[in-house]
Amino acid sequence: MELHVVNAGFFKLDGGAMFGVVPKVLWSRTNQADENNLCTWAMRCLLAVDGDRVVLIDNGIGAKQDAKFFSHYYLHGDDSLEKSLRKLGVGFHQITDNFLTHLHFDHCGGGVKYGSHGQYEMAFPRANYWSNPDHWKWATEPNPREKASFLKENIEPMEELGH
């Protein structure tokens, strides 16, 4: 089996939102915030290749959101899921399984894309998409505090298309 770290890019998110009740004086020691209290976060995935199985764990934020959405998260850097997979000689059509650790938009947004006719389609057409049933329920019935982390356009197409 081969294992590869796959960099899907960087984004910014409010430090307080990430760390909740942990005081800034503690988390800022390892996660420097900018003047807007935003910290940079890496979106790293894992690729496992074992014979005919090409398993991607998580898939980053994706590219289907509008400019307003991305203006809140400040995507930056040269890495993307597609570029990083290409460097490994892997195309989206080769992914056989996409295991999602959880369904926050920065972990599962790259699994669904806009098709040529403006409809959603799966980014990895041959893949089975895997999620924990308890987490699926959490993502499809979120509490008000976490609702913004679960985007229906990332989750509903997986359900509708039977993945």
PDB file of C-alpha atoms in Angstrom:
ATOM      1  CA  MET A   1       0.000   0.000   0.000  1.00  0.00           C
ATOM      2  CA  GLU A   2       1.168   3.503  -0.820  1.00  0.00           C
ATOM      3  CA  LEU A   3       0.170   6.514   1.286  1.00  0.00           C
ATOM      4  CA  HIS A   4       0.465  10.118   0.081  1.00  0.00           C
ATOM      5  CA  VAL A   5      -0.356  13.437   1.728  1.00  0.00           C
ATOM      6  CA  VAL A   6      -2.459  15.514  -0.665  1.00  0.00           C
ATOM      7  CA  ASN A   7      -2.528  19.271  -0.154  1.00  0.00           C
ATOM      8  CA  ALA A   8      -5.866  20.777  -1.192  1.00  0.00           C
ATOM      9  CA  GLY A   9      -4.955  24.403  -0.379  1.00  0.00           C
ATOM     10  CA  PHE A  10      -5.215  26.857   2.472  1.00  0.00           C
ATOM     11  CA  PHE A  11      -8.056  28.988   3.797  1.00  0.00           C
ATOM     12  CA  LYS A  12      -8.655  31.391   6.650  1.00  0.00           C
ATOM     13  CA  LEU A  13     -11.201  31.121   9.404  1.00  0.00           C
ATOM     14  CA  ASP A  14     -11.882  33.105  12.549  1.00  0.00           C
ATOM     15  CA  GLY A  15      -9.714  31.828  15.382  1.00  0.00           C
ATOM     16  CA  GLY A  16     -12.519  32.183  17.913  1.00  0.00           C
ATOM     17  CA  ALA A  17     -14.827  30.077  15.747  1.00  0.00           C
ATOM     18  CA  MET A  18     -12.228  27.312  15.559  1.00  0.00           C
ATOM     19  CA  PHE A  19     -11.226  27.249  19.201  1.00  0.00           C
ATOM     20  CA  GLY A  20     -14.523  28.157  20.864  1.00  0.00           C
ATOM     21  CA  VAL A  21     -14.128  28.631  24.603  1.00  0.00           C
ATOM     22  CA  VAL A  22     -10.347  28.179  24.573  1.00  0.00           C
ATOM     23  CA  PRO A  23      -8.839  31.586  25.375  1.00  0.00           C
ATOM     24  CA  LYS A  24      -6.984  33.335  22.553  1.00  0.00           C
ATOM     25  CA  VAL A  25      -3.945  33.721  24.798  1.00  0.00           C
ATOM     26  CA  LEU A  26      -3.575  29.914  24.607  1.00  0.00           C
ATOM     27  CA  TRP A  27      -4.382  29.124  20.964  1.00  0.00           C
ATOM     28  CA  SER A  28      -2.477  32.124  19.584  1.00  0.00           C
ATOM     29  CA  ARG A  29       0.796  30.554  20.768  1.00  0.00           C
ATOM     30  CA  THR A  30       0.605  28.040  17.921  1.00  0.00           C
ATOM     31  CA  ASN A  31      -1.928  29.646  15.562  1.00  0.00           C
ATOM     32  CA  GLN A  32      -1.166  33.283  14.817  1.00  0.00           C
ATOM     33  CA  ALA A  33      -4.209  35.345  13.859  1.00  0.00           C
ATOM     34  CA  ASP A  34      -4.084  38.263  11.439  1.00  0.00           C
ATOM     35  CA  GLU A  35      -5.519  41.742  12.142  1.00  0.00           C
ATOM     36  CA  ASN A  36      -9.025  40.353  11.483  1.00  0.00           C
ATOM     37  CA  ASN A  37      -8.532  37.457  13.939  1.00  0.00           C
ATOM     38  CA  LEU A  38      -8.310  35.007  11.029  1.00  0.00           C
ATOM     39  CA  CYS A  39      -5.973  32.014  11.175  1.00  0.00           C
ATOM     40  CA  THR A  40      -4.668  30.043   8.199  1.00  0.00           C
ATOM     41  CA  TRP A  41      -5.694  26.391   7.986  1.00  0.00           C
ATOM     42  CA  ALA A  42      -4.322  23.734   5.663  1.00  0.00           C
ATOM     43  CA  MET A  43      -6.667  21.371   3.897  1.00  0.00           C
ATOM     44  CA  ARG A  44      -4.748  18.110   3.794  1.00  0.00           C
ATOM     45  CA  CYS A  45      -6.138  14.886   2.489  1.00  0.00           C
ATOM     46  CA  LEU A  46      -4.677  11.401   2.397  1.00  0.00           C
ATOM     47  CA  LEU A  47      -4.445   9.172  -0.665  1.00  0.00           C
ATOM     48  CA  ALA A  48      -4.107   5.416  -0.170  1.00  0.00           C
ATOM     49  CA  VAL A  49      -3.330   3.292  -3.212  1.00  0.00           C
ATOM     50  CA  ASP A  50      -3.627  -0.453  -2.798  1.00  0.00           C
ATOM     51  CA  GLY A  51      -3.785  -2.402  -6.036  1.00  0.00           C
ATOM     52  CA  ASP A  52      -6.959  -1.373  -7.860  1.00  0.00           C
ATOM     53  CA  ARG A  53      -8.229   0.675  -4.906  1.00  0.00           C
ATOM     54  CA  VAL A  54      -7.452   4.389  -4.930  1.00  0.00           C
ATOM     55  CA  VAL A  55      -8.890   5.805  -1.719  1.00  0.00           C
ATOM     56  CA  LEU A  56      -9.008   9.528  -1.009  1.00  0.00           C
ATOM     57  CA  ILE A  57      -9.657  10.565   2.586  1.00  0.00           C
ATOM     58  CA  ASP A  58     -11.427  13.936   2.587  1.00  0.00           C
ATOM     59  CA  ASN A  59     -11.346  16.254  -0.447  1.00  0.00           C
ATOM     60  CA  GLY A  60     -11.019  19.880   0.651  1.00  0.00           C
ATOM     61  CA  ILE A  61     -13.306  22.832   0.026  1.00  0.00           C
ATOM     62  CA  GLY A  62     -13.897  22.478  -3.723  1.00  0.00           C
ATOM     63  CA  ALA A  63     -14.514  25.254  -6.225  1.00  0.00           C
ATOM     64  CA  LYS A  64     -18.278  25.384  -6.788  1.00  0.00           C
ATOM     65  CA  GLN A  65     -19.158  28.151  -4.316  1.00  0.00           C
ATOM     66  CA  ASP A  66     -19.723  31.735  -5.382  1.00  0.00           C
ATOM     67  CA  ALA A  67     -17.337  34.675  -4.939  1.00  0.00           C
ATOM     68  CA  LYS A  68     -19.174  35.861  -1.813  1.00  0.00           C
ATOM     69  CA  PHE A  69     -18.597  32.513  -0.106  1.00  0.00           C
ATOM     70  CA  PHE A  70     -14.905  32.460  -0.973  1.00  0.00           C
ATOM     71  CA  SER A  71     -14.494  36.087   0.129  1.00  0.00           C
ATOM     72  CA  HIS A  72     -15.191  34.897   3.689  1.00  0.00           C
ATOM     73  CA  TYR A  73     -12.603  32.119   3.642  1.00  0.00           C
ATOM     74  CA  TYR A  74      -9.682  33.663   1.711  1.00  0.00           C
ATOM     75  CA  LEU A  75      -8.436  30.654  -0.213  1.00  0.00           C
ATOM     76  CA  HIS A  76      -4.739  31.138  -0.851  1.00  0.00           C
ATOM     77  CA  GLY A  77      -1.563  29.358  -1.870  1.00  0.00           C
ATOM     78  CA  ASP A  78      -0.652  27.370  -4.950  1.00  0.00           C
ATOM     79  CA  ASP A  79      -2.023  23.978  -3.875  1.00  0.00           C
ATOM     80  CA  SER A  80      -5.333  22.513  -4.978  1.00  0.00           C
ATOM     81  CA  LEU A  81      -6.743  19.020  -4.813  1.00  0.00           C
ATOM     82  CA  GLU A  82      -6.528  18.580  -8.577  1.00  0.00           C
ATOM     83  CA  LYS A  83      -2.930  19.859  -8.841  1.00  0.00           C
ATOM     84  CA  SER A  84      -1.746  17.748  -5.921  1.00  0.00           C
ATOM     85  CA  LEU A  85      -3.360  14.578  -7.275  1.00  0.00           C
ATOM     86  CA  ARG A  86      -1.966  15.306 -10.745  1.00  0.00           C
ATOM     87  CA  LYS A  87       1.562  15.520  -9.248  1.00  0.00           C
ATOM     88  CA  LEU A  88       0.984  11.973  -7.989  1.00  0.00           C
ATOM     89  CA  GLY A  89      -0.230  10.857 -11.424  1.00  0.00           C
ATOM     90  CA  VAL A  90      -3.825  10.415 -10.245  1.00  0.00           C
ATOM     91  CA  GLY A  91      -6.919  11.829 -11.940  1.00  0.00           C
ATOM     92  CA  PHE A  92     -10.331  12.311 -10.370  1.00  0.00           C
ATOM     93  CA  HIS A  93     -11.674   9.447 -12.515  1.00  0.00           C
ATOM     94  CA  GLN A  94      -9.226   7.038 -10.848  1.00  0.00           C
ATOM     95  CA  ILE A  95     -10.548   7.553  -7.306  1.00  0.00           C
ATOM     96  CA  THR A  96     -12.491   4.421  -6.295  1.00  0.00           C
ATOM     97  CA  ASP A  97     -13.458   5.493  -2.776  1.00  0.00           C
ATOM     98  CA  ASN A  98     -13.780   8.820  -0.996  1.00  0.00           C
ATOM     99  CA  PHE A  99     -13.840   8.414   2.757  1.00  0.00           C
ATOM    100  CA  LEU A 100     -15.091  11.532   4.551  1.00  0.00           C
ATOM    101  CA  THR A 101     -13.881  11.978   8.109  1.00  0.00           C
ATOM    102  CA  HIS A 102     -16.751  14.404   8.612  1.00  0.00           C
ATOM    103  CA  LEU A 103     -18.991  16.586   6.469  1.00  0.00           C
ATOM    104  CA  HIS A 104     -17.801  20.126   7.209  1.00  0.00           C
ATOM    105  CA  PHE A 105     -17.494  22.061   3.948  1.00  0.00           C
ATOM    106  CA  ASP A 106     -13.687  22.174   4.101  1.00  0.00           C
ATOM    107  CA  HIS A 107     -13.507  18.367   4.212  1.00  0.00           C
ATOM    108  CA  CYS A 108     -16.191  17.340   1.700  1.00  0.00           C
ATOM    109  CA  GLY A 109     -16.742  20.324  -0.639  1.00  0.00           C
ATOM    110  CA  GLY A 110     -14.401  18.979  -3.306  1.00  0.00           C
ATOM    111  CA  GLY A 111     -16.453  15.803  -3.780  1.00  0.00           C
ATOM    112  CA  VAL A 112     -19.265  17.553  -5.659  1.00  0.00           C
ATOM    113  CA  LYS A 113     -18.860  19.906  -8.619  1.00  0.00           C
ATOM    114  CA  TYR A 114     -20.958  21.730 -11.179  1.00  0.00           C
ATOM    115  CA  GLY A 115     -21.503  19.708 -14.301  1.00  0.00           C
ATOM    116  CA  SER A 116     -21.397  21.074 -17.839  1.00  0.00           C
ATOM    117  CA  HIS A 117     -25.129  21.907 -17.679  1.00  0.00           C
ATOM    118  CA  GLY A 118     -24.992  23.650 -14.287  1.00  0.00           C
ATOM    119  CA  GLN A 119     -26.238  20.673 -12.285  1.00  0.00           C
ATOM    120  CA  TYR A 120     -24.322  19.036  -9.470  1.00  0.00           C
ATOM    121  CA  GLU A 121     -22.339  15.935 -10.205  1.00  0.00           C
ATOM    122  CA  MET A 122     -19.881  13.859  -8.289  1.00  0.00           C
ATOM    123  CA  ALA A 123     -16.270  14.983  -8.749  1.00  0.00           C
ATOM    124  CA  PHE A 124     -15.049  11.379  -8.580  1.00  0.00           C
ATOM    125  CA  PRO A 125     -17.399   9.577 -10.984  1.00  0.00           C
ATOM    126  CA  ARG A 126     -16.222   6.025 -10.160  1.00  0.00           C
ATOM    127  CA  ALA A 127     -16.012   6.484  -6.400  1.00  0.00           C
ATOM    128  CA  ASN A 128     -18.129   5.257  -3.573  1.00  0.00           C
ATOM    129  CA  TYR A 129     -18.449   8.004  -0.972  1.00  0.00           C
ATOM    130  CA  TRP A 130     -18.244   6.897   2.665  1.00  0.00           C
ATOM    131  CA  SER A 131     -19.448   8.641   5.823  1.00  0.00           C
ATOM    132  CA  ASN A 132     -20.384   7.654   9.346  1.00  0.00           C
ATOM    133  CA  PRO A 133     -24.187   7.256   9.747  1.00  0.00           C
ATOM    134  CA  ASP A 134     -24.217   9.224  13.001  1.00  0.00           C
ATOM    135  CA  HIS A 135     -22.285  12.056  11.416  1.00  0.00           C
ATOM    136  CA  TRP A 136     -24.546  11.992   8.350  1.00  0.00           C
ATOM    137  CA  LYS A 137     -27.504  12.607  10.681  1.00  0.00           C
ATOM    138  CA  TRP A 138     -25.600  15.405  12.429  1.00  0.00           C
ATOM    139  CA  ALA A 139     -24.803  17.046   9.075  1.00  0.00           C
ATOM    140  CA  THR A 140     -28.338  16.765   7.686  1.00  0.00           C
ATOM    141  CA  GLU A 141     -29.965  17.846  10.963  1.00  0.00           C
ATOM    142  CA  PRO A 142     -27.418  20.302  12.387  1.00  0.00           C
ATOM    143  CA  ASN A 143     -27.855  22.412  15.456  1.00  0.00           C
ATOM    144  CA  PRO A 144     -28.047  26.196  14.873  1.00  0.00           C
ATOM    145  CA  ARG A 145     -24.461  26.808  15.995  1.00  0.00           C
ATOM    146  CA  GLU A 146     -22.968  24.358  13.490  1.00  0.00           C
ATOM    147  CA  LYS A 147     -25.391  24.744  10.599  1.00  0.00           C
ATOM    148  CA  ALA A 148     -23.010  26.982   8.607  1.00  0.00           C
ATOM    149  CA  SER A 149     -20.373  24.210   8.514  1.00  0.00           C
ATOM    150  CA  PHE A 150     -22.669  21.787   6.672  1.00  0.00           C
ATOM    151  CA  LEU A 151     -23.632  22.913   3.172  1.00  0.00           C
ATOM    152  CA  LYS A 152     -26.544  21.149   1.514  1.00  0.00           C
ATOM    153  CA  GLU A 153     -24.914  21.491  -1.917  1.00  0.00           C
ATOM    154  CA  ASN A 154     -22.084  19.275  -0.657  1.00  0.00           C
ATOM    155  CA  ILE A 155     -24.256  16.682   1.052  1.00  0.00           C
ATOM    156  CA  GLU A 156     -27.536  16.379  -0.884  1.00  0.00           C
ATOM    157  CA  PRO A 157     -25.949  15.349  -4.214  1.00  0.00           C
ATOM    158  CA  MET A 158     -24.229  12.415  -2.498  1.00  0.00           C
ATOM    159  CA  GLU A 159     -27.583  11.267  -1.159  1.00  0.00           C
ATOM    160  CA  GLU A 160     -29.512  11.949  -4.382  1.00  0.00           C
ATOM    161  CA  LEU A 161     -26.977  10.173  -6.558  1.00  0.00           C
ATOM    162  CA  GLY A 162     -26.788   7.209  -4.205  1.00  0.00           C
ATOM    163  CA  HIS A 163     -23.204   7.687  -3.089  1.00  0.00           C
TER     164      HIS A 163
END
